[in-house]
Coordinates of N, CA and C in Angstrom, one line a residue:
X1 N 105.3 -47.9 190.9 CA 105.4 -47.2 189.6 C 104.9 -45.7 189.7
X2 N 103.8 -45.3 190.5 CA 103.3 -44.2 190.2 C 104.3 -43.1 191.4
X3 N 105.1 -43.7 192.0 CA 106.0 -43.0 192.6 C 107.2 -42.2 192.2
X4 N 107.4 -43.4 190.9 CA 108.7 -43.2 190.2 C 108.1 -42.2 189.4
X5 N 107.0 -41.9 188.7 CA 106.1 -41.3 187.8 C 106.1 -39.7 188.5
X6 N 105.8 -39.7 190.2 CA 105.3 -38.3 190.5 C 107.2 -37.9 190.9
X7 N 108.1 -38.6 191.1 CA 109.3 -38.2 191.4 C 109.5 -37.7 190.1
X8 N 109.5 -38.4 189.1 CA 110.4 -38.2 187.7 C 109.5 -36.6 187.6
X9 N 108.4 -36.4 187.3 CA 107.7 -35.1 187.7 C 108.2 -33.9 188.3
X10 N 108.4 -34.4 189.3 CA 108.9 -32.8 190.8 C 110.4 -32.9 190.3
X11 N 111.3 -34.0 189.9 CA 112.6 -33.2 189.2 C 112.3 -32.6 187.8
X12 N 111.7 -32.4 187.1 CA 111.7 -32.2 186.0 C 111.3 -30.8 186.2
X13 N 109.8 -30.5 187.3 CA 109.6 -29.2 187.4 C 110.5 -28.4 188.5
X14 N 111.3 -28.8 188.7 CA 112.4 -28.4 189.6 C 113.7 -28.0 188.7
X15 N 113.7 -28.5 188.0 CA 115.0 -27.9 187.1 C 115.2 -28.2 185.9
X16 N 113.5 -28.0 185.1 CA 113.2 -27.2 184.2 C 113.9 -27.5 183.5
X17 N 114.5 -28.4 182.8 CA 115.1 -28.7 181.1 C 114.8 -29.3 179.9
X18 N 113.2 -29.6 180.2 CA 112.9 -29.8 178.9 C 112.2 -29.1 178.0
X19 N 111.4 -28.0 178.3 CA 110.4 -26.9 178.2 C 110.4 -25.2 178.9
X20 N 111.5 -25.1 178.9 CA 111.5 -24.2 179.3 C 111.0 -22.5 179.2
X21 N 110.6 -22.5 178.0 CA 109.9 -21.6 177.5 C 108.2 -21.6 178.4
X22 N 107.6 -22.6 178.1 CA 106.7 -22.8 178.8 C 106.8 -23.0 179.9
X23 N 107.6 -23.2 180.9 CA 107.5 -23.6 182.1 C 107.8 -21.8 182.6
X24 N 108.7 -21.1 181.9 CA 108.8 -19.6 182.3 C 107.9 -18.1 181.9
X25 N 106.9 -19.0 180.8 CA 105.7 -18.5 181.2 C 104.4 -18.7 182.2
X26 N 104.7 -19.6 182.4 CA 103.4 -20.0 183.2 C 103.9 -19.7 184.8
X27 N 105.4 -19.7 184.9 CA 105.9 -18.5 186.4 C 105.6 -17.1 186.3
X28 N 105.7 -17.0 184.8 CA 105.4 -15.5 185.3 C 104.1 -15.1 185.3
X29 N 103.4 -15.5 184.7 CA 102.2 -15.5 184.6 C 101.5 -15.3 186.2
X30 N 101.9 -16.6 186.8 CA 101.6 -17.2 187.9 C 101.5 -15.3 188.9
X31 N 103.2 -15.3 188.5 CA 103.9 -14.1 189.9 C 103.0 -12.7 189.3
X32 N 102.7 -12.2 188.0 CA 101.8 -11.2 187.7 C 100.5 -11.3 187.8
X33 N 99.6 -12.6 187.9 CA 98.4 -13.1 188.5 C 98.4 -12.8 190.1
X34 N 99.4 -13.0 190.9 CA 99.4 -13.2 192.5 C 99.4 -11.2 192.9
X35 N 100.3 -10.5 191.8 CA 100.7 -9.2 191.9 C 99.3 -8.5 192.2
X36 N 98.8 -8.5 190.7 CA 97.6 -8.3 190.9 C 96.2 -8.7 191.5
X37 N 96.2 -9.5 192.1 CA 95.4 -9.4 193.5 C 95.4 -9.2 194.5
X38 N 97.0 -8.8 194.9 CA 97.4 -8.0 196.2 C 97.0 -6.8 195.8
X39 N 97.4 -6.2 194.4 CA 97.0 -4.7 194.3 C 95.4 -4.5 194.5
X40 N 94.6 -5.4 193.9 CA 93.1 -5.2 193.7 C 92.8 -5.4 195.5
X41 N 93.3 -6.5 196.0 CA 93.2 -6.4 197.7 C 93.4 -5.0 198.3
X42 N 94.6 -4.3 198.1 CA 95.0 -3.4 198.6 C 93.7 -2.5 197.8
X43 N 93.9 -2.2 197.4 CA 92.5 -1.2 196.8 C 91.2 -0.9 197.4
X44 N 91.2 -2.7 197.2 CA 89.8 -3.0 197.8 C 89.4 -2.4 199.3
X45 N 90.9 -2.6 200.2 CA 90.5 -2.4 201.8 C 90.6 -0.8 201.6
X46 N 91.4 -0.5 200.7 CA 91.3 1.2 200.9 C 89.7 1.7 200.7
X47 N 89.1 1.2 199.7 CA 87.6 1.5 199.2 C 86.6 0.9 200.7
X48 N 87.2 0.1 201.3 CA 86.5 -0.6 202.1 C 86.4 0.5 203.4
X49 N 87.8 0.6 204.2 CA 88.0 2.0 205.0 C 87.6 2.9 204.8
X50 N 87.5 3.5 203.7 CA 86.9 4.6 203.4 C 85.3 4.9 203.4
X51 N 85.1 3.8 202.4 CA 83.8 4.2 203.2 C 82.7 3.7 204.8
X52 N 83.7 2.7 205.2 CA 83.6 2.6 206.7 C 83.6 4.3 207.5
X53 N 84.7 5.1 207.3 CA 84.5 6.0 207.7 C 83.7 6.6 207.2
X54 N 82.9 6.9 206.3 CA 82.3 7.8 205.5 C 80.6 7.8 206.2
X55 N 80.4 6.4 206.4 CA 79.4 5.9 206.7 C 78.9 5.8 208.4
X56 N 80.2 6.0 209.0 CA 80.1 6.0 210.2 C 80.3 4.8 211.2
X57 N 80.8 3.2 210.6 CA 80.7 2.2 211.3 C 82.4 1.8 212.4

């Protein structure tokens, strides 16, 4: 049973036809969440290198 339960699941979130509204917010959400942590990453090593040099290490 709980096989048929996690199958019936991964098709459903695989091609998306019951909810779709909600399932294509919570992607984007997802991909503008992931965006901005590479930007804040990227920032971050910039502020990091910098003052690596600044400091002398």
């Amino acid at each position: 049973m709980n096989m048929v339960l996690i199958a019936r699941k991964y098709s459903v979130a695989a091609s998306i036809p019951t909810e779709p509204d909600k399932y294509h917010r919570f992607i984007v959400v997802n991909v503008r969440l992931c965006l901005l942590i590479i930007q804040m990453r990227k920032q971050w090593n910039l502020v990091a290198n910098w003052s690596q040099l600044t400091s002398g290490y």
